XYZ file of C-alpha atoms in Angstrom:
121
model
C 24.319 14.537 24.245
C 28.431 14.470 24.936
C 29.643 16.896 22.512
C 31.789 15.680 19.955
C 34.653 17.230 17.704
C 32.357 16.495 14.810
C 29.330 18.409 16.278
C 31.537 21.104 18.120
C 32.926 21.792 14.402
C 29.227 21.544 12.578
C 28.502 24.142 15.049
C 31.352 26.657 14.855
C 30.710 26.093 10.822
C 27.200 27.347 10.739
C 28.516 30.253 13.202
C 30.814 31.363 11.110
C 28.396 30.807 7.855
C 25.733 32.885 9.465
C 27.828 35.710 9.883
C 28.688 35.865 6.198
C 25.346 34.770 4.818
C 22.378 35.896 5.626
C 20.782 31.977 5.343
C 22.483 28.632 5.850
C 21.750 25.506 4.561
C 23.507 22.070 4.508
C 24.864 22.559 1.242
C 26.413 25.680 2.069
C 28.177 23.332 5.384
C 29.155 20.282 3.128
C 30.963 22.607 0.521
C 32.433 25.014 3.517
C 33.883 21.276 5.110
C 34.084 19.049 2.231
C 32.225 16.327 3.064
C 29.284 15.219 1.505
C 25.820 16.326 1.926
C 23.729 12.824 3.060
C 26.831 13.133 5.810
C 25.676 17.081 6.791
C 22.073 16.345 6.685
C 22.613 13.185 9.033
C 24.610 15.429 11.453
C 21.901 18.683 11.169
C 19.703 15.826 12.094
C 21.925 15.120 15.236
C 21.851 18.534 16.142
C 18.380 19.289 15.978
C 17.477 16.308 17.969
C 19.437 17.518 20.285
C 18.368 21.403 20.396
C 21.035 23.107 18.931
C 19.603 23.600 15.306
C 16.554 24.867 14.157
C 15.461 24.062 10.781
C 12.998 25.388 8.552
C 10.809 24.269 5.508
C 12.986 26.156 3.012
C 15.868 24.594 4.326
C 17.645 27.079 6.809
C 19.731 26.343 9.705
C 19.849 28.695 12.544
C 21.383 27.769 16.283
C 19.303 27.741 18.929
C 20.658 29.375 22.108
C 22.252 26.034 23.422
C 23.690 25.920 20.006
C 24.950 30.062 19.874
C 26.465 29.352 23.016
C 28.355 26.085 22.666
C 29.730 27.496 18.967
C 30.421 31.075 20.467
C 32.791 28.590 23.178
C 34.191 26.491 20.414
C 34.996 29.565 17.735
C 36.635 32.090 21.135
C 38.841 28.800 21.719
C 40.076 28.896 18.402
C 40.315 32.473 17.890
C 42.342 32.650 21.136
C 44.650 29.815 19.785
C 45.460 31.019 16.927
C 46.293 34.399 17.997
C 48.153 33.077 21.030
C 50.153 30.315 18.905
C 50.866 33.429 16.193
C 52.394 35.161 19.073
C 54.783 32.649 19.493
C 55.748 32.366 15.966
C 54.103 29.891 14.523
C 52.555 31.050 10.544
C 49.056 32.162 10.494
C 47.829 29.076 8.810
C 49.415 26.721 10.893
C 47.914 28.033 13.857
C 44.599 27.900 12.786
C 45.329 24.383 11.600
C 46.526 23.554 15.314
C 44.213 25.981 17.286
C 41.343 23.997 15.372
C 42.910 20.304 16.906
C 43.426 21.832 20.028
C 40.290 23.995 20.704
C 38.111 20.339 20.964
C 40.300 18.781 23.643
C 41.695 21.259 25.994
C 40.541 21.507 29.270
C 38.519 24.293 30.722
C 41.182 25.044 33.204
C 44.045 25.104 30.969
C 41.831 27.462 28.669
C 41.350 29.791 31.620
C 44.967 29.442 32.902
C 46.406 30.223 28.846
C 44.078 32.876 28.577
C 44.939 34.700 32.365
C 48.549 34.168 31.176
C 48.282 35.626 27.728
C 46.070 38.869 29.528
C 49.093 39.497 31.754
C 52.101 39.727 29.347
């Protein structure tokens, strides 16, 4: 499966849900996004078809290790974003609004190359 923005979002969602809650279901996805359930529950699908879900009878969503490890990517991107756009004085909610655009489509050698030059100031 080529990893989307969509699924590289659903992902970093349920990350971040699981450390606040001790369960996650679609429901809890679909109100933390805003879009509508059928829409969640045909993207868990996606995901579990593709091993990075697990799903359970009652409902829960946990990643699988694929799935830790691809959010875990997604949500350092944007944490290191944010932080590095804040330090060049952009407001806090504006980088997170950008660090979230620009987390899905930056290269893996820009990453490393922002992230080396960030270390050494």
């Amino acid at each position: 499966m080529i990893m989307g923005e969509s699924a590289e979002n659903y992902l970093e969602t349920i990350l971040i849900l699981s450390k606040k809650k001790s369960v996650v279901r679609s429901v809890d996805i679909a109100t933390e996004l805003g879009f509508s359930k059928p829409s969640v529950c045909v993207a868990m699908r996606n995901l579990r078809d593709h091993g990075y879900i697990l799903t359970d009878g009652d409902g829960s969503i946990t990643l699988t290790e694929t799935g830790l490890e691809t959010a875990s990517k997604i949500y350092n991107r944007h944490e290191t974003l944010t932080d590095w756009l804040i330090s060049l004085g952009v407001s806090a909610d504006q980088a997170a609004i950008d660090a979230c655009r620009i987390e899905h489509v930056i290269s893996q050698e820009s990453f490393d190359c922002l992230c080396k030059s960030v270390k050494s100031k």
